[in-house]
Structure formats: C-alpha cells, structure tokens
CSV table of C-alpha atoms in Angstrom, one decimal:
chain,number,residue,atom,x,y,z
I,10,MET,CA,108.2,94.3,99.7
I,11,GLN,CA,110.3,93.5,96.6
I,12,THR,CA,113.7,92.0,96.6
I,13,ASP,CA,116.5,91.3,94.3
I,14,SER,CA,118.3,89.1,96.8
I,15,SER,CA,119.1,85.8,95.4
I,16,PHE,CA,118.9,82.9,97.8
I,17,THR,CA,119.1,79.2,98.3
I,18,PHE,CA,116.4,78.1,100.9
I,19,VAL,CA,117.3,74.7,102.4
I,20,LEU,CA,114.4,73.1,104.2
I,21,PHE,CA,115.2,70.4,106.7
I,22,GLY,CA,112.1,68.3,107.6
I,23,GLY,CA,110.9,68.8,104.0
I,24,THR,CA,108.0,66.3,104.3
I,25,GLY,CA,107.0,67.3,107.8
I,26,ASP,CA,103.6,69.0,108.9
I,27,LEU,CA,105.1,72.4,109.5
I,28,SER,CA,106.7,72.4,106.0
I,29,MET,CA,103.4,71.3,104.4
I,30,ARG,CA,101.1,73.6,106.3
I,31,LYS,CA,103.1,76.8,106.8
I,32,ILE,CA,106.5,77.1,105.2
I,33,LEU,CA,105.9,75.9,101.6
I,34,PRO,CA,102.6,77.7,101.4
I,35,ALA,CA,104.2,80.9,102.7
I,36,LEU,CA,106.9,80.7,100.1
I,37,PHE,CA,104.3,79.9,97.4
I,38,GLU,CA,102.3,83.1,98.3
I,39,ALA,CA,105.5,85.2,98.1
I,40,HIS,CA,106.4,83.6,94.7
I,41,ARG,CA,102.8,84.2,93.4
I,42,ALA,CA,102.8,87.8,94.4
I,43,GLY,CA,105.6,88.5,92.0
I,44,GLY,CA,108.8,90.4,92.9
I,45,MET,CA,109.0,89.3,96.5
I,46,LEU,CA,111.4,86.3,95.7
I,47,ALA,CA,114.3,86.8,93.4
I,48,ALA,CA,113.6,84.9,90.1
I,49,SER,CA,116.9,83.0,90.7
I,50,GLY,CA,116.0,81.9,94.2
I,51,LYS,CA,115.9,78.1,94.8
I,52,ILE,CA,114.2,75.9,97.5
I,53,VAL,CA,116.1,72.7,98.4
I,54,ALA,CA,114.0,70.3,100.4
I,55,VAL,CA,115.7,67.7,102.6
I,56,ALA,CA,114.0,64.5,103.7
I,57,ARG,CA,114.5,60.8,103.7
I,58,HIS,CA,111.0,59.6,103.2
I,59,VAL,CA,110.8,60.0,99.4
I,60,ALA,CA,113.2,58.7,96.8
I,61,ASP,CA,113.8,61.5,94.4
I,62,ARG,CA,112.7,65.0,93.2
I,63,GLY,CA,109.8,63.6,91.2
I,64,GLY,CA,108.5,61.7,94.2
I,65,TYR,CA,108.9,64.8,96.4
I,66,LEU,CA,107.0,67.1,94.0
I,67,GLU,CA,104.2,64.6,94.0
I,68,TRP,CA,104.2,64.7,97.8
I,69,VAL,CA,104.1,68.6,97.7
I,70,ASP,CA,101.3,68.5,95.2
I,71,THR,CA,99.3,66.3,97.5
I,72,HIS,CA,100.0,67.8,100.9
I,73,VAL,CA,100.6,71.5,100.2
I,74,LYS,CA,97.9,72.3,97.6
I,75,PRO,CA,95.1,72.1,100.2
I,76,TYR,CA,96.7,75.0,102.1
I,77,VAL,CA,97.2,77.2,99.1
I,78,SER,CA,94.0,76.7,97.1
I,79,LYS,CA,91.4,77.8,99.5
I,80,ASN,CA,90.6,80.9,97.3
I,81,GLY,CA,91.4,79.1,94.1
I,82,LEU,CA,94.8,78.0,92.8
I,83,ASP,CA,96.7,79.7,90.0
I,84,GLU,CA,98.0,76.6,88.3
I,85,THR,CA,100.5,78.6,86.3
I,86,ALA,CA,102.0,80.1,89.3
I,87,TRP,CA,101.9,76.7,91.1
I,88,ALA,CA,103.8,75.1,88.2
I,89,SER,CA,106.5,77.8,88.1
I,90,PHE,CA,106.8,77.5,91.9
I,91,LEU,CA,107.5,73.8,91.6
I,92,GLU,CA,110.3,74.6,89.2
I,93,ARG,CA,112.1,76.4,92.1
I,94,ILE,CA,112.1,73.2,94.2
I,95,GLU,CA,115.1,70.7,94.3
I,96,PHE,CA,115.4,67.7,96.5
I,97,VAL,CA,118.2,65.9,98.4
I,98,LYS,CA,117.4,62.6,100.0
I,99,LEU,CA,119.5,62.7,103.2
I,100,ASP,CA,119.6,60.8,106.5
I,101,LEU,CA,120.1,63.4,109.2
I,102,GLY,CA,121.6,60.8,111.5
I,103,ASN,CA,124.4,60.3,109.0
I,104,PRO,CA,126.8,63.3,108.8
I,105,GLU,CA,128.5,61.8,105.8
I,106,ASP,CA,125.2,62.4,103.8
I,107,PHE,CA,125.7,66.2,104.1
I,108,ALA,CA,128.3,66.0,101.4
I,109,LEU,CA,125.5,65.3,99.1
I,110,LEU,CA,123.7,68.5,100.2
I,111,ARG,CA,127.0,70.5,99.8
I,112,ASP,CA,127.3,69.2,96.2
I,113,ALA,CA,123.6,70.0,95.5
I,114,VAL,CA,123.9,73.7,96.6
I,115,SER,CA,127.5,74.6,95.7
I,116,ASP,CA,126.5,76.1,92.3
I,117,LEU,CA,123.2,77.7,93.5
I,118,PRO,CA,123.2,81.5,93.9
I,119,GLY,CA,122.8,83.9,96.8
I,120,ILE,CA,122.6,83.6,100.6
I,121,ARG,CA,121.9,80.2,102.0
I,122,VAL,CA,119.1,79.9,104.5
I,123,PHE,CA,118.9,76.7,106.4
I,124,TYR,CA,115.4,76.2,108.0
I,125,LEU,CA,115.3,73.6,110.7
I,126,ALA,CA,111.7,72.4,110.7
I,127,THR,CA,112.8,69.5,112.9
I,128,GLY,CA,112.8,68.5,116.6
I,129,PRO,CA,115.2,70.5,118.8
I,130,SER,CA,117.3,67.3,119.4
I,131,LEU,CA,118.4,67.6,115.8
I,132,PHE,CA,119.5,71.3,115.8
I,133,VAL,CA,123.0,70.8,117.1
I,134,PRO,CA,123.8,67.6,115.0
I,135,ILE,CA,122.5,69.4,111.8
I,136,CYS,CA,124.6,72.5,112.5
I,137,ARG,CA,127.7,70.5,113.2
I,138,ALA,CA,127.2,68.5,110.0
I,139,LEU,CA,126.7,71.7,108.0
I,140,ALA,CA,129.9,73.1,109.4
I,141,SER,CA,131.8,69.8,108.6
I,142,VAL,CA,131.1,70.4,104.9
I,143,GLY,CA,131.7,74.1,105.0
I,144,LEU,CA,128.1,75.2,104.7
I,145,ASN,CA,128.1,77.5,107.6
I,146,GLU,CA,129.6,80.3,105.7
I,147,ASN,CA,127.5,83.0,103.9
I,148,ALA,CA,124.5,81.3,105.6
I,149,ARG,CA,121.5,82.0,107.9
I,150,ILE,CA,120.0,79.4,110.3
I,151,VAL,CA,116.4,79.4,111.3
I,152,LEU,CA,115.5,77.6,114.6
I,153,GLU,CA,111.9,76.6,115.3
I,154,LYS,CA,110.6,76.4,118.9
I,155,PRO,CA,110.9,74.9,121.4
I,156,LEU,CA,114.6,75.7,121.9
I,157,GLY,CA,115.3,73.5,124.9
I,158,TYR,CA,113.4,72.2,127.8
I,159,ASP,CA,114.7,74.7,130.4
I,160,LEU,CA,117.3,77.4,130.8
I,161,LYS,CA,120.2,74.8,131.0
I,162,SER,CA,119.2,72.9,127.9
I,163,SER,CA,118.5,76.1,125.9
I,164,ASN,CA,121.9,77.5,126.8
I,165,ALA,CA,123.5,74.2,125.7
I,166,ILE,CA,121.8,74.4,122.3
I,167,ASN,CA,122.6,78.1,121.9
I,168,ASP,CA,126.3,77.4,123.0
I,169,ALA,CA,126.7,74.7,120.4
I,170,VAL,CA,124.9,76.5,117.6
I,171,GLY,CA,126.8,79.7,118.6
I,172,GLU,CA,130.1,77.9,118.0
I,173,ILE,CA,129.2,77.4,114.4
I,174,PHE,CA,127.0,80.5,113.5
I,175,ALA,CA,127.5,84.0,114.6
I,176,GLU,CA,124.5,85.6,116.5
I,177,GLU,CA,123.6,87.7,113.5
I,178,GLN,CA,123.3,84.5,111.5
I,179,ILE,CA,120.8,82.9,113.9
I,180,TYR,CA,117.0,83.4,113.4
I,181,ARG,CA,114.9,82.1,116.3
I,182,ILE,CA,111.5,82.2,114.9
I,183,ASP,CA,108.2,83.1,116.8
I,184,HIS,CA,105.5,83.4,114.2
I,185,TYR,CA,103.2,85.5,116.5
I,186,LEU,CA,105.7,88.3,116.0
I,187,GLY,CA,105.0,88.2,112.3
I,188,LYS,CA,101.3,88.7,112.5
I,189,GLU,CA,99.8,91.9,111.0
I,190,PRO,CA,98.0,93.1,114.1
I,191,VAL,CA,101.3,92.9,116.1
I,192,GLN,CA,103.0,95.0,113.5
I,193,ASN,CA,100.0,97.4,113.5
I,194,LEU,CA,100.2,97.6,117.3
I,195,LEU,CA,103.7,99.1,116.9
I,196,ALA,CA,102.4,101.5,114.2
I,197,LEU,CA,99.5,102.6,116.5
I,198,ARG,CA,101.8,103.2,119.5
I,199,PHE,CA,104.7,104.8,117.9
I,200,GLY,CA,103.3,106.4,114.8
I,201,ASN,CA,100.4,108.3,116.4
I,202,ALA,CA,100.0,110.8,119.2
I,203,LEU,CA,96.7,109.4,120.3
I,204,PHE,CA,97.7,106.2,122.2
I,205,GLU,CA,101.2,106.7,123.5
I,206,PRO,CA,100.3,109.2,126.2
I,207,LEU,CA,97.6,106.7,127.5
I,208,TRP,CA,100.0,103.7,127.3
I,209,ARG,CA,101.0,103.7,131.0
I,210,ARG,CA,100.0,102.9,134.5
I,211,GLU,CA,98.0,106.2,135.0
I,212,TRP,CA,95.5,105.2,132.3
I,213,VAL,CA,95.7,101.4,131.9
I,214,GLU,CA,93.9,99.3,134.5
I,215,SER,CA,95.0,95.8,133.2
I,216,ILE,CA,96.1,94.0,130.2
I,217,GLN,CA,95.0,90.4,129.1
I,218,ILE,CA,96.8,88.3,126.5
I,219,THR,CA,95.1,85.1,125.5
I,220,ILE,CA,96.0,82.4,123.1
I,221,ALA,CA,93.3,79.7,123.2
I,222,GLU,CA,92.9,76.6,121.0
I,223,GLU,CA,89.9,74.3,120.4
I,224,LEU,CA,92.2,71.5,119.4
I,225,GLY,CA,93.7,69.0,121.7
I,226,VAL,CA,97.2,67.6,121.4
I,227,GLU,CA,96.1,65.6,118.3
I,228,ALA,CA,99.0,63.3,117.1
I,229,ARG,CA,101.6,65.3,119.2
I,230,GLY,CA,101.0,63.4,122.5
I,231,ASP,CA,104.5,62.1,122.9
I,232,PHE,CA,106.0,65.6,122.3
I,233,TYR,CA,103.4,67.5,124.4
I,234,ASP,CA,103.4,65.2,127.4
I,235,ASN,CA,107.1,66.1,128.0
I,236,THR,CA,106.6,69.7,127.3
I,237,GLY,CA,103.3,71.2,128.6
I,238,ALA,CA,101.6,74.6,127.9
I,239,LEU,CA,104.1,76.6,130.0
I,240,ARG,CA,107.0,75.6,127.9
I,241,ASP,CA,105.2,75.3,124.7
I,242,MET,CA,103.3,78.6,124.7
I,243,VAL,CA,104.1,80.9,127.7
I,244,GLN,CA,108.0,80.9,127.6
I,245,ASN,CA,107.9,82.0,124.0
I,246,HIS,CA,104.7,83.3,122.4
I,247,LEU,CA,103.0,85.0,125.3
I,248,LEU,CA,106.1,86.5,126.8
I,249,GLN,CA,107.1,87.8,123.3
I,250,LEU,CA,103.7,89.4,122.9
I,251,LEU,CA,103.9,90.8,126.4
I,252,SER,CA,107.3,92.4,125.6
I,253,ILE,CA,105.9,94.0,122.4
I,254,VAL,CA,102.9,95.4,124.3
I,255,ALA,CA,104.9,96.8,127.1
I,256,MET,CA,108.2,97.9,125.4
I,257,GLU,CA,109.4,101.5,125.4
I,258,PRO,CA,109.6,103.4,122.1
I,259,PRO,CA,112.8,102.3,120.3
I,260,HIS,CA,115.0,105.0,118.8
I,261,SER,CA,114.5,103.3,115.4
I,262,MET,CA,113.1,100.0,114.0
I,263,ASP,CA,116.4,98.4,113.4
I,264,SER,CA,116.8,94.9,114.7
I,265,ASP,CA,118.8,95.6,117.9
I,266,SER,CA,116.9,98.7,118.9
I,267,VAL,CA,113.6,96.8,118.9
I,268,ARG,CA,115.0,93.8,120.7
I,269,ASP,CA,116.9,95.9,123.2
I,270,GLU,CA,113.6,97.4,124.3
I,271,LYS,CA,111.9,93.9,124.4
I,272,LEU,CA,114.7,92.6,126.5
I,273,ARG,CA,114.3,95.4,129.1
I,274,VAL,CA,110.7,94.4,129.6
I,275,LEU,CA,111.6,90.7,130.1
I,276,ARG,CA,114.3,91.7,132.7
I,277,ALA,CA,111.8,93.9,134.4
I,278,LEU,CA,109.3,91.1,135.0
I,279,LYS,CA,108.7,90.8,138.7
I,280,PRO,CA,110.3,87.5,139.9
I,281,ILE,CA,107.6,85.1,141.2
I,282,ASP,CA,108.3,83.8,144.7
I,283,GLN,CA,107.7,80.1,144.9
I,284,ARG,CA,105.6,80.7,148.0
I,285,ASP,CA,103.2,82.8,145.8
I,286,ILE,CA,103.0,80.7,142.8
I,287,SER,CA,99.6,79.2,143.8
I,288,LYS,CA,98.2,82.8,144.0
I,289,VAL,CA,99.5,84.0,140.6
I,290,ALA,CA,99.7,80.9,138.5
I,291,VAL,CA,96.9,78.4,137.6
I,292,ARG,CA,97.6,75.1,135.7
I,293,GLY,CA,94.9,72.9,134.4
I,294,GLN,CA,94.4,69.7,132.3
I,295,TYR,CA,91.4,69.2,130.0
I,296,HIS,CA,89.0,66.3,130.6
I,297,SER,CA,86.4,64.9,128.1
I,298,GLY,CA,83.7,67.4,127.0
I,299,VAL,CA,81.7,68.7,124.0
I,300,ILE,CA,83.1,71.0,121.4
I,301,ARG,CA,80.9,72.1,118.5
I,302,GLY,CA,78.6,69.1,119.2
I,303,ALA,CA,81.2,66.5,119.2
I,304,THR,CA,82.4,64.6,122.3
I,305,VAL,CA,86.3,64.8,122.6
I,306,PRO,CA,88.5,62.7,125.0
I,307,ALA,CA,90.3,63.6,128.0
I,308,TYR,CA,94.0,64.6,127.8
I,309,ALA,CA,95.0,61.5,129.8
I,310,THR,CA,93.4,59.2,127.1
I,311,GLU,CA,95.1,60.9,124.1
I,312,PRO,CA,97.5,58.7,122.1
I,313,GLY,CA,101.1,59.0,123.4
I,314,VAL,CA,100.1,60.6,126.8
I,315,LYS,CA,100.7,58.7,130.0
I,316,PRO,CA,97.4,57.9,131.8
I,317,GLU,CA,98.7,59.3,135.1
I,318,SER,CA,100.2,62.4,133.4
I,319,THR,CA,100.3,65.7,135.4
I,320,THR,CA,101.2,67.8,132.3
I,321,GLU,CA,99.4,71.0,132.0
I,322,THR,CA,97.3,71.8,129.0
I,323,PHE,CA,96.2,75.2,130.5
I,324,VAL,CA,98.1,78.0,132.1
I,325,ALA,CA,96.8,81.4,133.4
I,326,LEU,CA,99.3,83.8,135.1
I,327,LYS,CA,99.3,87.2,136.7
I,328,VAL,CA,102.4,89.1,135.8
I,329,GLU,CA,103.8,92.4,136.9
I,330,ILE,CA,106.4,94.6,135.3
I,331,GLU,CA,108.6,96.5,137.7
I,332,ASN,CA,109.4,99.7,135.9
I,333,TRP,CA,108.2,103.3,135.9
I,334,ARG,CA,105.6,102.9,133.1
I,335,TRP,CA,103.9,99.7,134.3
I,336,ALA,CA,104.3,99.5,138.1
I,337,GLY,CA,101.0,98.2,139.6
I,338,VAL,CA,99.4,97.2,136.3
I,339,PRO,CA,98.5,93.5,136.3
I,340,PHE,CA,99.1,91.6,133.0
I,341,PHE,CA,97.0,88.5,132.8
I,342,LEU,CA,98.3,85.7,130.5
I,343,ARG,CA,96.3,82.7,129.4
I,344,THR,CA,96.7,79.8,127.1
I,345,GLY,CA,95.1,76.3,126.7
I,346,LYS,CA,94.0,73.5,124.6
I,347,ARG,CA,90.4,72.3,124.1
I,348,LEU,CA,89.0,75.6,125.1
I,349,ALA,CA,85.7,77.1,124.1
I,350,ASP,CA,87.0,78.9,121.0
I,351,ARG,CA,90.1,79.4,118.9
I,352,VAL,CA,91.3,82.9,119.6
I,353,ALA,CA,94.4,85.0,120.2
I,354,GLU,CA,94.0,88.4,121.4
I,355,ILE,CA,95.4,91.3,123.4
I,356,VAL,CA,93.0,93.3,125.5
I,357,VAL,CA,94.1,96.7,127.0
I,358,ASN,CA,91.5,97.8,129.6
I,359,PHE,CA,91.8,101.6,130.3
I,360,ARG,CA,90.7,103.0,133.5
I,361,PRO,CA,87.2,104.5,133.8
I,362,VAL,CA,86.8,108.2,134.0
I,363,PRO,CA,87.4,109.5,137.6
I,364,HIS,CA,84.0,111.3,137.8
I,365,SER,CA,81.0,111.0,135.5
I,366,ALA,CA,78.2,113.6,135.2
I,367,LEU,CA,76.6,111.0,132.7
I,368,GLY,CA,75.7,108.4,135.4
I,369,ALA,CA,77.2,105.2,136.7
I,370,SER,CA,77.4,103.5,133.4
I,371,ALA,CA,80.3,105.7,132.4
I,372,LEU,CA,82.3,104.4,135.4
I,373,ARG,CA,81.9,100.8,134.7
I,374,ALA,CA,84.9,98.6,134.1
I,375,GLY,CA,85.7,97.8,130.4
I,376,ALA,CA,83.9,100.8,129.0
I,377,ASN,CA,87.1,101.9,127.3
I,378,ARG,CA,89.3,99.2,125.8
I,379,LEU,CA,91.4,98.3,122.9
I,380,VAL,CA,91.2,94.7,121.6
I,381,ILE,CA,93.9,93.5,119.2
I,382,ARG,CA,92.7,90.2,117.6
I,383,LEU,CA,95.5,88.1,116.2
I,384,GLN,CA,93.4,85.1,115.2
I,385,PRO,CA,91.1,83.9,113.7
I,386,ASN,CA,90.1,87.3,112.2
I,387,GLU,CA,92.9,89.8,112.5
I,388,THR,CA,91.4,93.1,113.6
I,389,ILE,CA,92.0,95.9,116.0
I,390,ARG,CA,88.9,97.4,117.8
I,391,LEU,CA,88.6,100.4,120.1
I,392,TYR,CA,85.7,100.2,122.5
I,393,CYS,CA,84.1,103.4,123.9
I,394,LEU,CA,80.8,104.7,125.3
I,395,ALA,CA,78.3,106.5,123.2
I,396,LYS,CA,74.8,107.8,123.8
I,397,GLN,CA,72.0,105.5,122.8
I,398,PRO,CA,69.4,107.1,120.5
I,399,GLY,CA,66.2,108.3,122.1
I,400,GLU,CA,65.3,110.1,125.3
I,401,GLY,CA,67.6,110.5,128.2
I,402,MET,CA,71.3,110.1,128.5
I,403,ASN,CA,71.7,106.3,128.2
I,404,LEU,CA,75.2,105.1,127.4
I,405,ALA,CA,76.1,101.9,125.5
I,406,SER,CA,79.3,100.4,124.4
I,407,VAL,CA,80.2,100.8,120.7
I,408,HIS,CA,83.4,100.0,118.9
I,409,LEU,CA,85.5,101.6,116.1
I,410,ASP,CA,86.9,99.0,113.7
I,411,LEU,CA,90.5,99.7,112.5
I,412,ALA,CA,89.7,97.8,109.2
I,413,PHE,CA,93.0,98.0,107.4
I,414,ASP,CA,91.6,96.1,104.4
I,415,ARG,CA,89.4,99.0,103.6
I,416,PHE,CA,92.3,101.3,103.2
I,417,PHE,CA,94.9,99.1,101.5
I,418,ARG,CA,94.3,97.1,98.4
I,419,GLU,CA,97.0,94.6,99.3
I,420,GLY,CA,95.9,91.6,101.3
I,421,GLN,CA,97.3,91.0,104.7
I,422,MET,CA,100.5,88.9,104.6
I,423,GLU,CA,100.6,85.7,106.6
I,424,ALA,CA,103.0,85.7,109.5
I,425,TYR,CA,105.3,82.9,108.0
I,426,GLN,CA,105.5,84.7,104.7
I,427,ARG,CA,106.6,88.0,106.3
I,428,LEU,CA,109.2,86.2,108.5
I,429,LEU,CA,110.6,84.1,105.8
I,430,LEU,CA,111.0,87.2,103.6
I,431,ASP,CA,112.8,88.8,106.5
I,432,VAL,CA,115.2,85.9,106.8
I,433,ILE,CA,116.0,86.0,103.1
I,434,ASN,CA,116.6,89.7,103.3
I,435,GLY,CA,118.5,89.7,106.5
I,436,ARG,CA,116.0,91.5,108.8
I,437,LEU,CA,116.4,90.4,112.4
I,438,ALA,CA,114.0,92.7,114.2
I,439,LEU,CA,111.1,90.1,114.4
I,440,PHE,CA,113.3,87.3,115.6
I,441,VAL,CA,114.3,86.4,119.2
I,442,ARG,CA,117.8,87.2,120.3
I,443,ARG,CA,119.6,84.9,122.6
I,444,ASP,CA,119.5,87.2,125.7
I,445,GLU,CA,115.8,87.6,125.2
I,446,GLN,CA,115.3,83.9,125.3
I,447,GLU,CA,117.5,83.5,128.4
I,448,ALA,CA,115.6,86.2,130.3
I,449,ALA,CA,112.2,84.5,129.4
I,450,TRP,CA,113.5,81.0,130.6
I,451,ARG,CA,114.9,82.5,133.8
I,452,TRP,CA,111.5,84.1,134.7
I,453,VAL,CA,109.6,80.8,133.9
I,454,GLU,CA,111.8,78.4,135.6
I,455,PRO,CA,110.6,78.9,139.2
I,456,ILE,CA,107.2,78.1,138.2
I,457,LEU,CA,108.4,74.9,136.4
I,458,ASN,CA,110.4,73.9,139.4
I,459,GLU,CA,107.6,74.4,141.8
I,460,TRP,CA,105.1,72.5,139.7
I,461,ALA,CA,107.6,69.7,139.2
I,462,ALA,CA,108.2,69.5,143.0
I,463,SER,CA,104.5,69.7,143.9
I,464,ASN,CA,102.3,66.7,144.4
I,465,LYS,CA,99.2,68.6,143.4
I,466,PRO,CA,97.8,67.6,140.0
I,467,PRO,CA,96.6,70.2,137.5
I,468,LYS,CA,93.1,71.5,138.0
I,469,PRO,CA,90.6,69.8,135.8
I,470,TYR,CA,88.4,71.5,133.2
I,471,ALA,CA,85.8,70.2,130.8
I,472,SER,CA,86.8,70.5,127.1
I,473,GLY,CA,84.7,73.2,125.5
I,474,THR,CA,85.0,75.5,128.5
I,475,TRP,CA,87.4,78.4,129.2
I,476,GLY,CA,89.5,76.4,131.6
I,477,PRO,CA,89.5,76.0,135.4
I,478,ALA,CA,87.4,78.3,137.5
I,479,ALA,CA,90.5,79.2,139.4
I,480,ALA,CA,91.6,81.3,136.4
I,481,SER,CA,88.5,83.4,136.7
I,482,ALA,CA,88.9,83.7,140.4
I,483,MET,CA,92.4,85.0,140.1
I,484,LEU,CA,91.1,87.9,138.0
I,485,ALA,CA,88.1,88.5,140.3
I,486,GLN,CA,90.5,89.1,143.1
I,487,HIS,CA,91.6,92.2,141.2
I,488,GLY,CA,88.1,93.3,140.4
I,489,THR,CA,88.1,92.2,136.8
I,490,CYS,CA,87.2,89.3,134.5
I,491,TRP,CA,88.2,87.7,131.3
I,492,LEU,CA,86.7,89.5,128.2
I,493,GLU,CA,84.3,86.7,127.2
I,494,GLU,CA,82.9,86.6,130.8
I,495,GLU,CA,82.0,90.2,130.7
I,496,ASN,CA,80.1,89.7,127.4
C-alpha cells in the first residue's frame, strides 16, 4: 500500500494515552515499512503539557518506544520518524491559540488530517476553532468514539461538525473495522464461491459476536461510570461487526457501496419492545474476584466510580435481523470487563446435517462452525467433523486453519495503521457514516431508556468469570451455548 500523497497529520491530544499506545506507533510502523508514507509528510502534535518540540520528542521517546520495540527497535528508522514530528503548544480552551497552529502548518504540504484523540466534549470547540482560522479547507477530520451519549447528543455533535466539514471530510473511526480478520471475512464471503451460498438462514443456526476484556476500568472510572458497556462497546464496535457479518454483497468495494449495505443491516434490526428487554438483554457489573492468580477489586470500589453505581460493565443481547437472508437466525452479542479472558471473535454456527448415516455425533450442535478470531491472535478457523483413526466410524471435531501468514510474506497490518493510511489516502469505506451511527443509536436507545427507568441493579458476576449466569441462560433457551461453555 504505497502512496505519494503528501500530508500534514495534526494530532490533538498529542500526549494522551491513545496517541502514545496506538496512533504514533501505527504511524511509525507505516514510516518504517517504507513507501507507505510520503517522504514529505509531517506529523504536528498538539498538547499543552510540554513546553516545546524538544520536550515533546523526549515524551514520545519515553512513552511510545515501549509499544514499538517489542520485536526490536530500528534506531535509524526511529530517528528519521522523529524528524517528521513538529509540535505546537496549544490550549484547546483558548480559540485564539489556534492562530499558532495555522502559522505552524500553513507552509506544510499536502492534505491536512486533524485527528481528535480527545474527549467528545472538545470535538465541536476544536472544529469551530479550526474553521475560525481557515483550517477546515483541504482537510479531513477524524473523530474518535464515543460520539455522543445518546441519539440526541450524537446528532448535536454531527450537526455542529457538519456545519464546518462536509460528510466526505469526516472520518468516524472504529478500529475493529480495520482488523485483518474483518477484512478477510469480506474476502472469504465475496471472493469465493464456497461460503456465500451457505451465508443465510437455511444453513446458519446462530451467530455469536464477543468482545471480552480481562481489564477493569483502570484509570477511566470517571468516564466509564457515565458511559457503560452498552454505549462504550455495543452501539459502535459490536453493531459494526454485526453489520459486516450480515451485509449483502456490495456491487463494489467503494466507500458508499460498502456503507450502504451496512446501513441496510442496521435498519433491519428488529426493534426491541421495552416489555421484552429483560428476555433479550442481560446487563451485569463485576464484583471482586481472581484473574490469573491476582485478586482484583469490585467495580464499585474502582477510583472515580460512585459506590452505589448501577453502570453496567457487561452486556449480552439477542438480536434479530428482519430481512430475507437472516429472518429467524439469532445473533448473540456479548461484551464485558473483568472476564475470564481477553478475546474478540465472531462464531458462525452452521446447522447440523438433516440426517446422518454416521451416527448421532454428526448431528450435534457446533459440529460445523467458522470462528473468526480478532484478538489476541488473529486467525480464521473452519471446524468440521472427521473420522478418528482406528476401528469403527467415530467422528471428532477438527479444524482447518486459514493461516494467512504462511502464504504472505508481509506481516499483518495493525488496525490503526490501516485506518490512518486510509484517512491520508482518502478512503472512507472502513469509517462510519453518519446515517449508520444514527441507526445504531436509534436501535440501542430503548434499552438505554428501560435500564435508566428500571430500579433493578445490574446482575453481579465475579471477576475472572464469563459474566452473569443469565447470559448463558438466554442462549440455553435457544438450545445453544457460548463457545467456551461447549469446550
């Protein structure tokens, strides 16, 4: 993925955790690869916690290096990367300071990319300040999640940003869409004749999408206690993955063709009647427990969390899509903190054969499935039945690994690296369009409203487990179970 596109990449929140862990390491990897970033491209970091460029480069050297040196650091590449970086000390609360930014970038080449690695409350003030000094022309703006607290606040942000930047200038980022297995899912479905005929209600029994974390809220208690898992993970990451899995084949891979098909899925989600929410939605909150031999605290005792908090740290949902392809197929979504393992995966359970001459084992649930692992190890596995060696026709589950690293010399590209290159090169397909975001909020809101009105607290679960028992019971009602329970 080589480019001659010159650019000026302006990073707001230049000393923040996201910049240190993800954004700058991704830009460095693209720089080190050679040819992915135009030689003339510049990175302009914006922050107020350091005094000058020298101080900022020291900060980067300390805080970014641990995330780029796991496999050994190329010091020559690192030194040349630092040469790309400029710095502007700027108080985001003072619009007059943006004249300093204008002066710093006015002579720099290429398209301007403004990456807002800040809290959402700063999105509109930053955009207005950029417009006040004429920096909204020949520019792209990248917005991190969460974009709003609900549909109303999301629309307010989108309306305000939309007055300054056109929709084709706005890149709403969801890093799960940049992961290699998600891209390979599209390739498997739409590039091969094998899977697409099976990708429908006649052959698929159920689909599970899980994003599980071992970590708690860490230092984000203040933010998380006003957000919760439904807003933080379901409204964006999980529903975006769902739309990728369930979408119809687009006529091409251009940005609007792909996003049109995702939007059709989001609009086809069966509305959840508030009277049925308790049957199809489980919310939980972690209590103290043991993870990898260490005792961890309960959510209510985490720094920044109110002791009486009813914020959910776990959500499990049963979702239905009301269209011809998926009618009657349950999609089970799950996310949570302080769970038994860190894993993100999509599990497609195919229906068993209608009749087996090989015995009952060929009819068992889960004999045929596709597992797309997004993290920690990005793989795709196809599970099927095979005869065990020896006497008799005894069947056992085996899997075929789609090990892309064996076929391609190039290493897998990290999600942020792919997405940042797409921004620089003007590719919108992997970014969320406004109407997608509105459709997701509109579907989620009845659950948010019901939980807010309810006096029932979230169901407790011990840290280090897979969440409340009610999440397993919900699947049991449909004759299935979560993948780890079967194993």
